[in-house]
């Protein structure tokens, strides 16, 4: 009996060691994945006077699969230390605060200047 009890205790200790190793490896894996994820996040930096567009988070309530989730044209008026950004609507001139992760910089279209015009009339054939 003593020998079987000793064997049972040894098996329980071994099972506890395996469980502790599994917890440790899971913790190491989570730390690595968290570090990788944090490294891949791009930080957005805005400047006062920059044009931005706002993510419309309540759009899912409306129908329209092809409708854009980004609204308006806003100008950054103030930047706060921990992420909030104060923006002003260019159409209504209202000023309000939003989280910086809901904003995206607005890129104005490519401006083409001094384009030569081509005459696309009927071709003239010579013999």
PDB file of C-alpha atoms in Angstrom, residues 1-11:
ATOM      1  CA  UNK A   1       0.000   0.000   0.000  1.00  0.00           C
ATOM      2  CA  UNK A   2       2.758   2.415   0.890  1.00  0.00           C
ATOM      3  CA  UNK A   3       4.504   1.836  -2.405  1.00  0.00           C
ATOM      4  CA  UNK A   4       1.324   2.420  -4.452  1.00  0.00           C
ATOM      5  CA  UNK A   5       0.588   5.599  -2.438  1.00  0.00           C
ATOM      6  CA  UNK A   6       4.125   6.813  -3.091  1.00  0.00           C
ATOM      7  CA  UNK A   7       3.711   6.059  -6.810  1.00  0.00           C
ATOM      8  CA  UNK A   8       0.376   7.960  -6.887  1.00  0.00           C
ATOM      9  CA  UNK A   9       1.940  10.983  -5.178  1.00  0.00           C
ATOM     10  CA  UNK A  10       4.811  10.945  -7.695  1.00  0.00           C
ATOM     11  CA  UNK A  11       2.342  10.876 -10.612  1.00  0.00           C
TER      12      UNK A  11
END
